[in-house]
Coordinates of C-alpha atoms and ligand atoms in Angstrom, one line a residue:
M1 CA 42.0 4.4 1.9
K2 CA 44.4 7.3 2.2
D3 CA 45.7 8.5 5.6
A4 CA 46.3 12.1 6.6
F5 CA 49.8 12.0 4.9
D6 CA 48.5 10.7 1.6
R7 CA 49.7 7.2 2.1
T8 CA 47.5 4.5 0.7
I9 CA 46.7 2.0 3.5
D10 CA 46.0 -1.4 1.9
Y11 CA 47.9 -3.9 4.0
L12 CA 46.8 -5.5 7.3
R13 CA 49.1 -7.5 9.5
V14 CA 47.0 -9.9 11.5
S15 CA 48.4 -11.3 14.7
V16 CA 46.5 -14.5 15.4
T17 CA 48.1 -15.2 18.7
D18 CA 50.8 -13.8 21.1
R19 CA 51.9 -17.4 22.0
C20 CA 55.1 -18.7 20.6
N21 CA 57.0 -21.9 20.9
E22 CA 60.4 -20.1 20.8
R23 CA 61.9 -17.5 23.1
C24 CA 63.8 -14.9 21.1
F25 CA 64.9 -12.5 23.9
Y26 CA 64.3 -9.4 21.8
C27 CA 60.7 -10.4 21.0
M28 CA 59.3 -12.0 24.1
P29 CA 60.4 -10.7 27.5
R30 CA 61.4 -13.4 30.0
G31 CA 58.4 -14.3 32.1
Y32 CA 55.9 -12.9 29.6
H33 CA 52.6 -14.4 30.4
G34 CA 50.2 -12.3 28.3
W35 CA 48.3 -15.3 27.2
S36 CA 48.4 -17.4 30.4
C37 CA 44.8 -17.1 31.5
A38 CA 43.2 -16.9 28.1
Q39 CA 42.7 -18.8 24.9
D40 CA 43.6 -16.9 21.8
R41 CA 41.4 -13.9 22.5
L42 CA 40.1 -13.3 19.0
S43 CA 38.2 -16.2 17.5
A44 CA 38.6 -17.2 13.8
D45 CA 35.1 -15.6 13.2
E46 CA 36.2 -12.3 14.8
I47 CA 39.5 -12.2 12.8
V48 CA 37.7 -12.9 9.5
R49 CA 35.1 -10.2 10.3
V50 CA 37.9 -7.6 10.8
V51 CA 39.6 -8.6 7.6
S52 CA 36.3 -8.6 5.7
D53 CA 35.6 -5.0 7.0
G54 CA 39.1 -4.1 6.0
A55 CA 38.7 -5.4 2.5
S56 CA 35.6 -3.3 2.1
L57 CA 37.7 -0.3 3.0
G58 CA 40.5 -1.1 0.6
I59 CA 42.7 -3.6 2.4
R60 CA 44.1 -5.9 -0.3
K61 CA 47.1 -7.5 1.3
V62 CA 47.1 -9.6 4.5
R63 CA 49.9 -11.3 6.4
L64 CA 49.2 -13.7 9.2
T65 CA 51.7 -13.4 12.1
G66 CA 52.0 -13.6 15.8
G67 CA 53.5 -14.8 18.2
E68 CA 53.9 -17.9 16.2
P69 CA 50.8 -18.2 14.0
L70 CA 51.3 -22.0 13.4
V71 CA 50.6 -22.8 17.1
R72 CA 47.0 -22.0 16.4
K73 CA 45.1 -25.1 15.6
D74 CA 42.7 -23.3 13.3
I75 CA 45.4 -21.5 11.3
V76 CA 44.5 -23.3 8.0
E77 CA 40.8 -22.4 8.5
I78 CA 41.7 -18.7 9.2
A79 CA 43.9 -18.6 6.1
T80 CA 41.2 -20.3 3.9
R81 CA 38.5 -17.9 5.0
I82 CA 40.6 -14.8 4.5
W83 CA 41.7 -15.9 1.1
E84 CA 38.0 -16.4 0.1
L85 CA 37.1 -12.8 1.0
P86 CA 36.3 -10.5 -1.9
G87 CA 39.0 -7.9 -2.4
I88 CA 41.9 -9.8 -0.8
E89 CA 44.6 -10.1 -3.4
A90 CA 47.7 -11.3 -1.5
L91 CA 47.9 -13.5 1.6
G92 CA 51.2 -14.1 3.4
L93 CA 52.5 -15.8 6.6
S94 CA 55.3 -15.0 8.9
T95 CA 56.6 -17.9 10.9
N96 CA 59.6 -19.2 12.8
G97 CA 59.3 -22.3 10.6
T98 CA 59.5 -24.9 13.4
L99 CA 55.9 -26.2 12.8
L100 CA 55.9 -25.6 9.1
A101 CA 56.9 -29.0 7.7
P102 CA 53.6 -30.9 8.3
L103 CA 51.4 -27.8 7.4
A104 CA 53.1 -26.5 4.3
G105 CA 50.9 -28.2 1.7
E106 CA 47.7 -27.3 3.5
L107 CA 48.7 -23.7 3.9
K108 CA 49.5 -23.5 0.2
R109 CA 46.1 -24.9 -0.7
A110 CA 44.5 -22.5 1.8
G111 CA 45.7 -19.6 -0.3
I112 CA 49.0 -18.5 1.3
R113 CA 51.2 -17.2 -1.5
S114 CA 54.3 -16.0 0.4
I115 CA 56.0 -17.1 3.5
N116 CA 58.6 -15.3 5.6
V117 CA 60.7 -17.6 7.8
S118 CA 62.7 -16.1 10.7
L119 CA 66.3 -17.4 10.6
D120 CA 68.7 -15.5 12.8
A121 CA 71.5 -18.1 12.5
I122 CA 72.4 -21.1 10.4
D123 CA 74.6 -22.7 13.1
P124 CA 72.5 -24.8 15.4
E125 CA 74.2 -23.6 18.6
V126 CA 73.9 -19.9 17.7
Y127 CA 70.3 -20.5 16.6
H128 CA 69.5 -22.1 20.0
A129 CA 71.3 -19.3 21.9
I130 CA 69.1 -16.7 20.3
T131 CA 65.7 -18.5 20.0
G132 CA 65.8 -21.2 22.7
G133 CA 64.8 -23.6 19.9
N134 CA 66.2 -26.1 17.5
L135 CA 67.3 -25.4 13.9
Q136 CA 66.6 -28.7 12.3
P137 CA 62.8 -28.4 12.3
V138 CA 63.1 -25.0 10.7
L139 CA 65.3 -26.4 7.9
N140 CA 62.7 -29.2 7.5
G141 CA 60.0 -26.6 7.3
L142 CA 61.8 -24.6 4.6
A143 CA 62.4 -27.8 2.6
A144 CA 58.6 -28.6 2.8
A145 CA 57.7 -25.1 1.8
R146 CA 60.0 -25.3 -1.3
Q147 CA 58.4 -28.6 -2.1
A148 CA 54.9 -27.2 -1.7
G149 CA 55.7 -24.5 -4.3
F150 CA 55.0 -21.2 -2.6
E151 CA 55.6 -18.2 -4.8
I152 CA 58.0 -16.5 -2.4
I153 CA 59.8 -17.9 0.6
K154 CA 61.9 -15.2 2.2
L155 CA 64.2 -15.5 5.2
N156 CA 64.3 -12.8 7.9
C157 CA 67.3 -12.3 10.1
V158 CA 67.4 -9.8 12.9
L159 CA 70.8 -8.2 13.3
L160 CA 72.2 -8.9 16.7
R161 CA 75.6 -7.5 17.7
G162 CA 77.7 -10.0 19.7
L163 CA 75.4 -12.9 18.7
N164 CA 75.1 -13.3 14.9
E165 CA 77.6 -11.2 13.1
Q166 CA 79.6 -14.3 12.2
Q167 CA 76.4 -15.8 10.8
L168 CA 75.6 -13.2 8.2
R169 CA 77.8 -14.5 5.4
P170 CA 76.9 -18.2 6.0
L171 CA 73.2 -17.2 6.1
A172 CA 73.5 -15.3 2.8
D173 CA 75.2 -18.3 1.3
F174 CA 72.5 -20.7 2.6
A175 CA 69.8 -18.3 1.2
A176 CA 71.6 -18.1 -2.2
A177 CA 72.1 -21.9 -2.4
N178 CA 68.4 -22.5 -1.7
G179 CA 66.9 -19.7 -3.8
H180 CA 65.6 -17.7 -0.9
P181 CA 65.7 -13.9 -0.8
L182 CA 67.1 -12.9 2.6
R183 CA 66.4 -9.8 4.6
F184 CA 68.4 -8.4 7.4
I185 CA 66.3 -6.4 10.0
E186 CA 67.6 -3.8 12.4
L187 CA 66.8 -4.6 16.0
M188 CA 64.0 -2.4 17.3
P189 CA 63.8 -1.3 20.9
M190 CA 60.4 -2.9 21.6
A191 CA 59.2 -3.2 25.2
G192 CA 60.9 -5.8 27.3
E193 CA 64.1 -6.0 29.3
F194 CA 66.6 -6.8 26.6
D195 CA 69.8 -4.7 26.3
F196 CA 69.0 -2.9 23.1
A197 CA 72.3 -0.8 23.0
K198 CA 74.4 -4.0 23.5
H199 CA 72.9 -5.9 20.6
Y200 CA 71.9 -3.2 18.1
L201 CA 73.7 -3.5 14.8
P202 CA 72.9 -1.1 11.9
V203 CA 72.2 -2.4 8.4
E204 CA 75.2 -0.4 7.1
T205 CA 77.5 -2.4 9.4
A206 CA 75.9 -5.6 8.2
R207 CA 76.6 -4.7 4.6
R208 CA 80.2 -4.1 5.4
I209 CA 80.4 -7.5 7.1
L210 CA 78.9 -9.2 4.1
D211 CA 81.0 -7.3 1.6
P212 CA 84.1 -6.0 3.2
E213 CA 85.8 -5.0 -0.1
A214 CA 82.6 -3.4 -1.4
T215 CA 83.0 -5.5 -4.6
R216 CA 79.9 -7.7 -4.6
L217 CA 76.8 -6.0 -3.3
V218 CA 75.1 -3.5 -5.6
P219 CA 71.9 -1.6 -4.8
D220 CA 68.8 -2.8 -6.7
P221 CA 66.4 0.1 -6.1
N222 CA 63.7 -1.2 -8.3
A223 CA 63.5 -4.7 -6.7
R224 CA 60.2 -5.2 -4.9
L225 CA 59.5 -8.5 -3.2
G226 CA 56.2 -8.2 -1.3
Y227 CA 54.8 -5.1 0.2
G228 CA 57.2 -4.2 3.0
P229 CA 59.9 -1.6 3.6
A230 CA 63.0 -3.7 2.6
R231 CA 65.6 -2.1 0.3
Y232 CA 67.2 -4.7 -1.9
W233 CA 70.7 -5.3 -3.1
H234 CA 72.1 -7.7 -5.6
D235 CA 75.0 -10.0 -4.7
Q236 CA 77.0 -10.2 -7.9
T237 CA 78.9 -13.3 -6.7
T238 CA 75.9 -15.5 -5.9
G239 CA 73.1 -13.8 -7.8
A240 CA 71.1 -13.6 -4.6
R241 CA 68.8 -10.8 -3.5
I242 CA 69.6 -9.4 -0.1
G243 CA 67.2 -7.0 1.6
F244 CA 67.8 -4.6 4.4
I245 CA 65.1 -3.3 6.7
G246 CA 66.6 -0.3 8.5
A247 CA 63.8 1.0 10.7
M248 CA 66.3 2.8 12.9
T249 CA 68.7 4.3 10.3
T250 CA 66.9 4.5 6.9
P251 CA 65.8 8.1 6.3
H252 CA 62.1 8.6 5.5
F253 CA 61.5 5.0 6.5
C254 CA 57.8 5.6 7.3
E255 CA 57.0 7.6 4.2
S256 CA 55.8 4.6 2.2
C257 CA 54.1 2.8 5.2
N258 CA 51.0 1.1 4.0
K259 CA 50.1 -0.9 7.1
L260 CA 47.7 -1.4 10.0
R261 CA 48.0 -4.1 12.5
L262 CA 45.4 -6.2 14.3
T263 CA 46.7 -7.6 17.6
S264 CA 45.5 -11.0 18.9
D265 CA 43.6 -9.3 21.7
G266 CA 41.5 -7.2 19.4
K267 CA 43.3 -3.8 19.0
I268 CA 44.0 -2.0 15.8
R269 CA 47.5 -0.5 15.8
P270 CA 48.2 2.3 13.3
C271 CA 51.9 2.1 13.9
L272 CA 54.3 -0.6 15.2
G273 CA 56.7 1.9 16.7
R274 CA 54.5 4.5 18.4
E275 CA 51.9 4.3 21.2
G276 CA 48.3 4.3 20.3
E277 CA 45.7 1.5 19.7
I278 CA 42.0 1.4 19.0
D279 CA 40.1 -1.3 20.9
L280 CA 37.6 -3.0 18.6
K281 CA 35.3 -3.3 21.7
S282 CA 35.2 0.5 21.9
M283 CA 33.7 0.9 18.5
D284 CA 30.4 0.0 16.9
N285 CA 32.0 -2.3 14.4
P286 CA 35.5 -3.2 13.0
A287 CA 35.1 -0.9 10.0
A288 CA 34.8 2.1 12.4
A289 CA 37.9 1.0 14.3
L290 CA 39.9 0.6 11.1
R291 CA 38.7 4.0 9.8
A292 CA 39.8 5.6 13.1
A293 CA 43.2 3.9 13.0
I294 CA 43.8 5.2 9.5
A295 CA 42.7 8.7 10.5
N296 CA 45.1 8.5 13.5
K297 CA 48.0 6.9 11.7
P298 CA 51.1 8.9 12.8
V299 CA 53.6 10.3 10.3
D300 CA 56.4 8.2 11.7
H301 CA 57.6 5.9 14.5
T302 CA 59.2 7.2 17.6
F303 CA 61.8 4.4 18.2
L304 CA 64.6 7.0 18.2
S305 CA 63.1 9.2 20.9
G306 CA 62.2 6.1 23.0
T307 CA 58.6 7.0 23.5
H308 CA 57.3 4.3 21.3
Q309 CA 55.7 1.7 23.5
E310 CA 53.6 1.1 26.5
G311 CA 54.6 -2.3 27.6
R312 CA 53.7 -4.3 24.5
P313 CA 56.5 -6.5 23.4
M314 CA 56.7 -7.5 19.7
T315 CA 55.2 -10.9 20.4
A316 CA 52.0 -9.1 21.6
I317 CA 51.8 -6.9 18.6
G318 CA 52.7 -9.0 15.6
G319 CA 55.9 -8.4 13.7
Ligands
SAM1 N1 56.8 -16.1 15.0 C1 56.9 -15.5 13.7 C2 58.4 -15.4 13.2 O1 59.2 -15.9 13.9 O2 58.6 -14.8 12.2 C3 56.1 -14.3 13.5 C4 56.1 -13.2 14.5 S1 57.7 -12.4 14.8 C5 57.2 -11.2 16.0 C6 57.9 -11.5 13.3 C7 59.3 -10.9 13.1 O3 59.5 -9.9 14.0 C8 60.4 -11.9 13.2 O4 61.2 -11.8 12.0 C9 61.2 -11.4 14.4 O5 62.5 -11.7 14.3 C10 60.9 -9.9 14.3 N2 61.1 -9.2 15.6 C11 60.7 -9.5 16.8 N3 61.1 -8.6 17.7 C12 61.9 -7.7 17.1 C13 62.6 -6.6 17.5 N4 62.7 -6.2 18.7 N5 63.3 -5.9 16.5 C14 63.3 -6.3 15.2 N6 62.6 -7.4 14.8 C15 61.9 -8.1 15.7

């Protein structure tokens, strides 16, 4: 389906839970207890019903996310059932990788084709300082994913001034050595109490850190890896692909947006960075909610004017 700005909407990000086993300060505010009195609010049946209705409206690509999607016990069942739906052509997963090692083979057999693993640092202490978690299980998860043979295994690193500037080059070298495309993501001012101004680091600064002499990174405007907004560059020294997701600084960032989001508590969000959700419960059926979300999809996010959010941190939306 097309939205009011002639964008084809064919991609649904499905947050299967807002729970997470890590504590990245920019994603989950300290003391967040959104889930504390409830199970995952949408059941597997409900999630599959929404995706099925989406497929009938032209959704072709689905990514499972959270929170941390692998904390859900029925994640393999959810993936399997979505992949079996007529019309679904691509199924991906975003994960912190900590629980991936024992599940990688099952997830591949369930139909997942591409995996994005968050990796904000390759030094265990820096990793722990940012996420509250341990690096080694993530490295084990990545190794298991490579072994399982996923088509694409990308690494995602959120740029954090004062925390991971020194990690950018080591991360890029790790990604190159293991054959992973790596994307650097600008911090977005999601709801929560973190000090955005203190930690925000633009993608342009990251490029200068990675390539101070401007001798090795060249833009690769035709590179497409997946269906997201990353702009890719080619590292002539290592041959690696490095993507930059500049939600805050890239002009016309939203012009090619193709997404809707389903939150784990049953809301359809037309835009990550602007208020406005459609409650599935308020509509006759999921198809009506999806149609309303497409009709109401705004032209762009409002991160820059600061009116983007109403108390929903990233973990409660699905990044
Ligand atoms: N738990 C999974 C993971 O770690 O990838 C999936 C959910 S997480 C919300 C998805 C992505 O959103 C991660 O790459 C995370 O770093 C990113 N993210 C979370 N909060 C963000 C923020 N404030 N700005 C930019 N990216 C953010």
